[in-house]
Amino acid sequence: MHYVIGVVGLLVFLLLAWLPSADRRAAGGKLGRVVILLVVQFALGFLLLRTGAGTAVIRVIRDGFQHILDYAAQGTAFVFGDVAKYGQTPAFLFSVLMPIVFVSALIGILQHIRLLPLIIKYLGLALSWISGFGKVESFNAVASAILGQSEVFISLRGMLDRIPPQRMYTLAASAMSTVSASILGAYMQLIDAKFVITAIVLNLLGVFAVTALINPYPVDPLEDAELLEAESAEARQSRSFFEMLTDYILVGFKVAFTVAAMLIGFIALLAMINGIFAALFNGTTFQDVMGHVFAPLAWLTGIPWHEAADAGRYMGTKLVSNEIVAMQELHQEQGALSGRAQAIVSTYLVSFANFSSIAIIIGAVRSLNERQGLVTAGYGLRLLYSATLVSFISATIVGLLS
């Protein structure tokens, strides 16, 4: 029965992308490409979750990140010593957030030796061929998954002033639908690594399926080439190795403490709102309410109805706070959901689709280009709507494959 519900759910989520479309007639012409994207998503999801080769790939990535976390722990222990532990359990800041600094340094090194741009280029070309979008959008989607939702716009600063509003929407939606490689280690300590990797792959494709419907537009190859040339001219400005390394380490440190500040603020605020709701509504918390609001959507992903409110609680928490708050709650409540529900919720949580991301993306773009920052601000809630639909589609596909 969950297969039928999952297929219906996919159709509903695609319909929800088409209804507010900027051009429904043009969106209808993109349906063939949307079907191709969904087929590729199912194929890659099946490969990662249901085959020995996929399991081996995920194991290599998971083990690789575990080694990185172990190396990062040595740097953390040297600086913080015994302060890094409460009893025998490492504090969240030191075990989950501090490794971001080391991962950021590794990303900088890969960027400096030109390996990362090579990966972005060829993955972007493949993504452009599959999605039918321009190379700018495809390169940006891959770069977003590596650099992060705010840092990726720094790599676009050479072309930022020339990007048309519709293409700017797609770039921002991609940034919000993906996650940063620097924070993958943190995710893998909270939820199963196979759902982290699968969600990243599915979201990369899913964002183009959703934006093809909600924001359809033709791509001019000449405009595409001019924008890429502007970016190449910016990228040719060289920096020394240690200048680059210092910058990336400091960026990683800033990201780690930004996440820490967001967690402190959001968890405290959520606790206060829960307390107020519980006092006013006879023990019913705000998260309980969010669970019931999201329950129908959770059910459409293939989660059984009797678990839908519990699953919707995590989904709602992610939207109003952020993905790490929701992941931490899911991690602390292991066994609260069935295996399939756990898989669906875990996949849904792996993206930056939450209210705070609107401010982060607008701030990042506006700091580089005032005009494009205002354009992005005008799209704020629409971007969040698109990115949330991307998460629902990826989660539904994982539910159908589980």
Coordinates of C-alpha atoms in Angstrom, one line a residue:
M1 CA 0.0 0.0 0.0
H2 CA 2.9 2.4 0.8
Y3 CA 4.0 2.1 -2.9
V4 CA 0.6 3.5 -4.1
I5 CA 0.7 6.3 -1.5
G6 CA 4.3 7.1 -2.4
V7 CA 3.5 7.4 -6.1
V8 CA 0.5 9.6 -5.3
G9 CA 2.7 11.7 -3.0
L10 CA 5.2 12.3 -5.8
L11 CA 2.5 13.5 -8.1
V12 CA 1.1 15.8 -5.3
F13 CA 4.5 17.3 -4.7
L14 CA 5.1 17.9 -8.4
L15 CA 1.6 19.5 -8.6
L16 CA 2.4 21.7 -5.7
A17 CA 5.5 22.9 -7.7
W18 CA 3.4 23.5 -10.8
L19 CA 0.5 25.4 -9.2
P20 CA 2.5 28.6 -8.2
S21 CA 4.6 28.4 -11.4
A22 CA 5.7 31.7 -12.9
D23 CA 4.6 30.3 -16.3
R24 CA 2.4 27.2 -16.2
R25 CA 2.4 26.7 -20.0
A26 CA 6.2 26.8 -20.1
A27 CA 6.3 24.5 -17.1
G28 CA 4.0 22.0 -18.9
G29 CA 6.7 21.9 -21.7
K30 CA 9.3 20.8 -19.1
L31 CA 7.4 17.7 -18.0
G32 CA 9.5 15.4 -20.2
R33 CA 12.7 16.7 -18.6
V34 CA 11.1 16.3 -15.1
V35 CA 10.3 12.6 -15.8
I36 CA 13.9 12.1 -16.9
L37 CA 15.2 13.6 -13.7
L38 CA 12.9 11.4 -11.6
V39 CA 14.0 8.3 -13.5
V40 CA 17.7 9.2 -12.8
Q41 CA 16.9 9.9 -9.2
F42 CA 15.2 6.5 -8.8
A43 CA 18.2 4.8 -10.6
L44 CA 20.8 6.4 -8.4
G45 CA 18.7 5.9 -5.2
F46 CA 18.4 2.2 -6.1
L47 CA 22.1 2.0 -6.8
L48 CA 23.1 3.6 -3.4
L49 CA 20.5 1.8 -1.2
R50 CA 19.8 -1.5 -2.8
T51 CA 23.1 -2.8 -4.4
G52 CA 26.4 -4.0 -3.1
A53 CA 28.3 -1.4 -5.2
G54 CA 26.3 1.4 -3.6
T55 CA 26.8 0.0 -0.1
A56 CA 30.5 -0.2 -0.8
V57 CA 30.6 3.4 -2.0
I58 CA 28.8 4.7 1.1
R59 CA 31.0 2.6 3.3
V60 CA 34.2 4.1 1.8
I61 CA 32.8 7.7 2.2
R62 CA 31.6 6.9 5.8
D63 CA 35.0 5.4 6.7
G64 CA 36.8 8.3 5.1
F65 CA 34.8 10.8 7.1
Q66 CA 35.4 8.8 10.3
H67 CA 39.2 9.1 9.7
I68 CA 38.8 12.8 9.1
L69 CA 36.9 13.1 12.4
D70 CA 39.6 11.2 14.2
Y71 CA 42.3 13.5 12.8
A72 CA 40.2 16.5 13.7
A73 CA 39.7 15.2 17.2
Q74 CA 43.5 15.4 17.7
G75 CA 43.6 19.1 16.9
T76 CA 40.5 19.7 19.1
A77 CA 42.1 17.8 22.0
F78 CA 45.4 19.7 21.7
V79 CA 43.6 23.1 22.0
F80 CA 40.8 22.3 24.5
G81 CA 42.3 19.3 26.3
D82 CA 40.0 17.8 29.0
V83 CA 37.5 20.7 28.5
A84 CA 36.4 18.9 25.3
K85 CA 34.7 16.2 27.4
Y86 CA 31.9 16.0 29.9
G87 CA 32.7 12.8 31.7
Q88 CA 33.3 10.2 29.0
T89 CA 30.9 11.8 26.4
P90 CA 32.4 14.5 24.1
A91 CA 30.5 17.7 24.1
F92 CA 28.5 18.4 20.9
L93 CA 30.6 21.5 20.1
F94 CA 33.9 19.6 20.2
S95 CA 32.9 16.2 18.7
V96 CA 30.5 17.4 16.0
L97 CA 31.2 21.1 15.2
M98 CA 35.0 21.5 15.6
P99 CA 35.8 18.9 12.8
I100 CA 34.2 21.4 10.4
V101 CA 37.4 23.5 10.7
F102 CA 39.6 20.6 9.5
V103 CA 37.1 19.6 6.7
S104 CA 37.1 23.2 5.5
A105 CA 40.9 23.2 5.4
L106 CA 40.8 20.0 3.2
I107 CA 38.3 21.6 0.9
G108 CA 40.6 24.6 0.5
I109 CA 43.5 22.3 -0.4
L110 CA 41.5 20.5 -3.0
Q111 CA 40.4 23.8 -4.4
H112 CA 43.9 25.1 -4.5
I113 CA 45.4 22.1 -6.4
R114 CA 42.5 22.5 -8.9
L115 CA 41.1 19.0 -8.2
L116 CA 37.8 20.4 -6.8
P117 CA 37.1 22.7 -9.8
L118 CA 37.7 19.7 -12.1
I119 CA 35.2 17.6 -10.2
I120 CA 32.7 20.5 -10.2
K121 CA 33.2 21.0 -13.9
Y122 CA 32.6 17.4 -15.1
L123 CA 29.8 16.6 -12.6
G124 CA 28.2 19.9 -13.6
L125 CA 28.4 19.0 -17.3
A126 CA 26.7 15.7 -16.6
L127 CA 24.1 17.4 -14.5
S128 CA 23.5 20.0 -17.2
W129 CA 23.0 17.3 -19.8
I130 CA 20.5 15.5 -17.7
S131 CA 18.6 18.5 -16.3
G132 CA 18.4 20.6 -19.5
F133 CA 19.5 23.7 -17.5
G134 CA 22.5 25.9 -18.3
K135 CA 26.1 25.0 -17.2
V136 CA 26.0 28.0 -14.7
E137 CA 23.1 26.4 -12.8
S138 CA 24.6 22.9 -12.9
F139 CA 28.1 24.0 -11.9
N140 CA 26.6 26.0 -9.1
A141 CA 24.5 23.1 -7.8
V142 CA 27.6 20.8 -7.5
A143 CA 29.6 23.7 -6.0
S144 CA 26.8 24.3 -3.4
A145 CA 27.0 20.7 -2.2
I146 CA 30.7 21.1 -1.6
L147 CA 31.2 24.7 -0.5
G148 CA 27.9 25.5 1.2
Q149 CA 25.0 27.8 0.7
S150 CA 26.7 31.1 1.5
E151 CA 30.3 30.3 0.4
V152 CA 29.2 29.2 -3.1
F153 CA 28.1 32.8 -4.0
I154 CA 31.7 34.0 -3.4
S155 CA 32.8 31.7 -6.2
L156 CA 30.1 33.4 -8.4
R157 CA 31.1 37.0 -7.6
G158 CA 32.7 37.5 -11.0
M159 CA 29.4 36.8 -12.8
L160 CA 26.9 37.8 -10.1
D161 CA 26.1 41.3 -11.6
R162 CA 25.1 39.8 -15.0
I163 CA 22.8 36.9 -13.8
P164 CA 19.2 37.4 -14.8
P165 CA 16.6 37.2 -12.0
Q166 CA 15.1 33.8 -13.1
R167 CA 18.5 32.2 -13.2
M168 CA 19.3 33.8 -9.8
Y169 CA 16.3 32.1 -8.4
T170 CA 17.6 28.7 -9.5
L171 CA 21.1 29.4 -8.1
A172 CA 19.6 30.3 -4.7
A173 CA 17.2 27.4 -4.7
S174 CA 20.1 25.0 -5.4
A175 CA 22.1 26.5 -2.5
M176 CA 19.2 26.0 -0.1
S177 CA 18.4 22.4 -1.3
T178 CA 21.9 21.1 -0.8
V179 CA 24.3 21.0 2.2
S180 CA 28.0 21.8 2.7
A181 CA 30.6 19.1 2.5
S182 CA 32.3 20.7 5.6
I183 CA 29.3 19.7 7.7
L184 CA 28.8 16.1 6.4
G185 CA 30.8 14.6 9.3
A186 CA 28.4 16.3 11.7
Y187 CA 25.4 14.8 9.9
M188 CA 26.9 11.3 9.8
Q189 CA 27.3 11.3 13.6
L190 CA 23.6 12.0 14.0
I191 CA 21.9 9.9 11.2
D192 CA 22.8 7.0 9.0
A193 CA 25.5 7.9 6.5
K194 CA 23.7 6.1 3.6
F195 CA 20.7 8.5 3.9
V196 CA 23.1 11.5 4.1
I197 CA 24.8 10.5 0.8
T198 CA 21.6 9.5 -0.9
A199 CA 19.8 12.7 0.0
I200 CA 22.7 14.8 -1.3
V201 CA 22.6 13.0 -4.7
L202 CA 18.8 13.1 -5.0
N203 CA 18.5 16.7 -4.0
L204 CA 21.1 17.7 -6.6
L205 CA 18.7 16.4 -9.3
G206 CA 15.4 17.1 -7.5
V207 CA 16.1 20.9 -7.3
F208 CA 16.0 21.0 -11.1
A209 CA 12.8 19.0 -11.3
V210 CA 11.1 21.5 -9.0
T211 CA 12.5 24.7 -10.5
A212 CA 11.7 23.4 -14.0
L213 CA 8.0 23.6 -12.9
I214 CA 8.0 26.6 -10.5
N215 CA 10.5 28.7 -12.4
P216 CA 10.7 27.7 -16.1
Y217 CA 12.8 29.7 -18.5
P218 CA 14.9 29.1 -21.7
V219 CA 18.7 29.1 -21.4
D220 CA 20.7 31.1 -24.0
P221 CA 24.0 29.2 -24.7
L222 CA 25.7 32.5 -25.6
E223 CA 24.7 34.1 -22.2
D224 CA 25.8 30.9 -20.5
A225 CA 29.3 31.1 -22.1
E226 CA 29.6 34.8 -21.2
L227 CA 28.8 34.2 -17.6
L228 CA 31.3 31.3 -17.3
E229 CA 34.0 33.5 -18.9
A230 CA 33.4 36.2 -16.3
E231 CA 33.7 33.6 -13.5
S232 CA 36.9 32.2 -15.1
A233 CA 38.5 35.6 -15.2
E234 CA 37.8 36.0 -11.4
A235 CA 39.1 32.5 -10.7
R236 CA 42.4 33.2 -12.4
Q237 CA 43.4 35.6 -9.6
S238 CA 45.9 33.4 -7.7
R239 CA 46.7 33.2 -4.0
S240 CA 49.6 31.6 -2.2
F241 CA 49.0 28.2 -0.6
F242 CA 49.2 29.4 3.0
E243 CA 47.0 32.5 2.3
M244 CA 44.3 30.1 1.0
L245 CA 44.7 27.6 3.8
T246 CA 44.5 30.3 6.5
D247 CA 41.3 31.7 4.9
Y248 CA 39.6 28.3 4.7
I249 CA 40.5 27.4 8.3
L250 CA 39.1 30.7 9.5
V251 CA 35.9 30.1 7.4
G252 CA 35.5 26.7 8.9
F253 CA 35.9 28.1 12.4
K254 CA 33.3 30.8 11.6
V255 CA 30.9 28.2 10.2
A256 CA 31.3 26.0 13.3
F257 CA 30.6 28.8 15.8
T258 CA 27.8 30.1 13.6
V259 CA 26.1 26.7 13.7
A260 CA 26.8 26.6 17.5
A261 CA 25.2 30.1 18.0
M262 CA 22.2 29.1 15.8
L263 CA 21.7 25.9 17.9
I264 CA 21.9 27.7 21.2
G265 CA 19.4 30.3 20.0
F266 CA 17.0 28.0 18.2
I267 CA 16.9 25.2 20.8
A268 CA 16.4 27.8 23.7
L269 CA 13.7 29.5 21.7
L270 CA 12.0 26.2 20.8
A271 CA 12.1 25.2 24.4
M272 CA 10.4 28.5 25.5
I273 CA 7.7 28.2 22.8
N274 CA 7.1 24.6 23.7
G275 CA 6.7 25.7 27.4
I276 CA 4.3 28.4 26.5
F277 CA 2.2 26.1 24.3
A278 CA 2.2 23.4 27.0
A279 CA 1.0 25.9 29.6
L280 CA -1.8 27.3 27.4
F281 CA -2.9 24.0 25.7
N282 CA -2.8 21.4 28.5
G283 CA 0.6 19.9 27.8
T284 CA 0.5 20.1 24.0
T285 CA 3.8 21.6 22.8
F286 CA 4.5 23.7 19.7
Q287 CA 6.4 20.7 18.2
D288 CA 3.3 18.5 18.7
V289 CA 1.3 21.0 16.8
M290 CA 3.9 21.1 14.0
G291 CA 3.8 17.3 13.9
H292 CA 0.1 17.3 13.2
V293 CA 0.4 20.1 10.6
F294 CA 3.1 18.1 8.7
A295 CA 1.4 14.7 9.3
P296 CA -0.5 14.6 5.9
L297 CA 2.7 15.5 4.0
A298 CA 4.7 12.9 6.0
W299 CA 2.0 10.4 5.1
L300 CA 2.3 11.2 1.4
T301 CA 6.0 10.3 1.5
G302 CA 5.0 6.8 2.5
I303 CA 5.2 6.9 6.3
P304 CA 2.3 5.0 7.9
W305 CA -0.4 7.2 9.3
H306 CA 0.1 6.1 12.9
E307 CA 3.7 7.4 12.7
A308 CA 2.9 10.5 10.5
A309 CA 2.5 12.9 13.4
D310 CA 5.8 11.8 15.1
A311 CA 7.6 12.1 11.7
G312 CA 6.0 15.4 11.0
R313 CA 7.3 16.7 14.3
Y314 CA 10.9 16.3 13.1
M315 CA 10.0 17.8 9.7
G316 CA 8.4 20.8 11.3
T317 CA 11.3 21.3 13.7
K318 CA 13.7 21.4 10.8
L319 CA 11.6 24.1 9.0
V320 CA 11.3 26.4 11.9
S321 CA 14.8 25.9 13.4
N322 CA 17.3 24.0 11.3
E323 CA 18.3 20.5 10.2
I324 CA 20.9 19.8 13.0
V325 CA 18.3 20.5 15.8
A326 CA 15.9 18.0 14.1
M327 CA 18.7 15.5 13.5
Q328 CA 19.8 15.7 17.1
E329 CA 16.3 15.0 18.4
L330 CA 15.9 12.1 16.0
H331 CA 19.3 10.7 17.1
Q332 CA 18.3 11.1 20.8
E333 CA 15.0 9.3 20.2
Q334 CA 16.4 6.3 18.4
G335 CA 13.7 3.6 17.9
A336 CA 10.8 6.0 18.0
L337 CA 10.1 5.4 14.3
S338 CA 10.0 2.3 12.2
G339 CA 12.9 1.6 9.8
R340 CA 11.2 3.0 6.7
A341 CA 9.9 6.1 8.5
Q342 CA 13.4 6.6 9.9
A343 CA 14.9 6.4 6.4
I344 CA 12.3 8.9 5.0
V345 CA 12.7 11.4 7.8
S346 CA 16.5 11.2 7.7
T347 CA 16.5 11.9 4.0
Y348 CA 14.1 14.8 4.4
L349 CA 16.3 16.4 7.0
V350 CA 19.5 16.6 4.8
S351 CA 19.1 20.1 3.3
F352 CA 19.3 23.7 4.3
A353 CA 15.6 24.3 3.7
N354 CA 14.6 26.3 6.8
F355 CA 13.6 29.9 7.6
S356 CA 17.1 30.9 8.8
S357 CA 18.6 29.9 5.4
I358 CA 16.5 32.7 3.8
A359 CA 18.4 35.3 5.8
I360 CA 21.8 33.5 5.3
I361 CA 21.4 33.4 1.5
I362 CA 20.1 36.9 1.2
G363 CA 22.9 38.2 3.4
A364 CA 25.6 36.3 1.5
V365 CA 24.4 37.6 -1.9
R366 CA 23.8 41.1 -0.7
S367 CA 27.3 41.4 0.8
L368 CA 28.6 40.7 -2.7
N369 CA 26.1 42.5 -4.9
E370 CA 23.4 44.8 -3.5
R371 CA 21.1 44.6 -6.5
Q372 CA 21.1 40.8 -6.6
G373 CA 20.7 40.7 -2.9
L374 CA 17.4 42.6 -3.3
V375 CA 16.3 40.2 -6.1
T376 CA 17.0 37.2 -3.9
A377 CA 15.1 38.8 -1.0
G378 CA 12.1 39.2 -3.2
Y379 CA 12.1 35.4 -3.7
G380 CA 12.6 34.5 0.0
L381 CA 9.6 32.4 0.9
R382 CA 9.3 31.1 -2.6
L383 CA 12.9 29.7 -2.3
L384 CA 12.0 28.0 0.9
Y385 CA 8.9 26.5 -0.6
S386 CA 10.9 25.1 -3.6
A387 CA 13.7 23.7 -1.3
T388 CA 11.1 22.0 1.0
L389 CA 9.4 20.3 -2.0
V390 CA 12.8 19.0 -3.1
S391 CA 13.3 17.4 0.3
F392 CA 9.8 15.9 0.2
I393 CA 10.4 14.4 -3.3
S394 CA 13.8 12.9 -2.2
A395 CA 12.3 11.5 1.0
T396 CA 9.4 10.0 -1.0
I397 CA 11.8 8.3 -3.4
V398 CA 13.8 6.8 -0.5
G399 CA 10.5 5.6 1.0
L400 CA 9.6 3.8 -2.3
L401 CA 13.0 2.2 -2.3
S402 CA 13.0 1.1 1.3

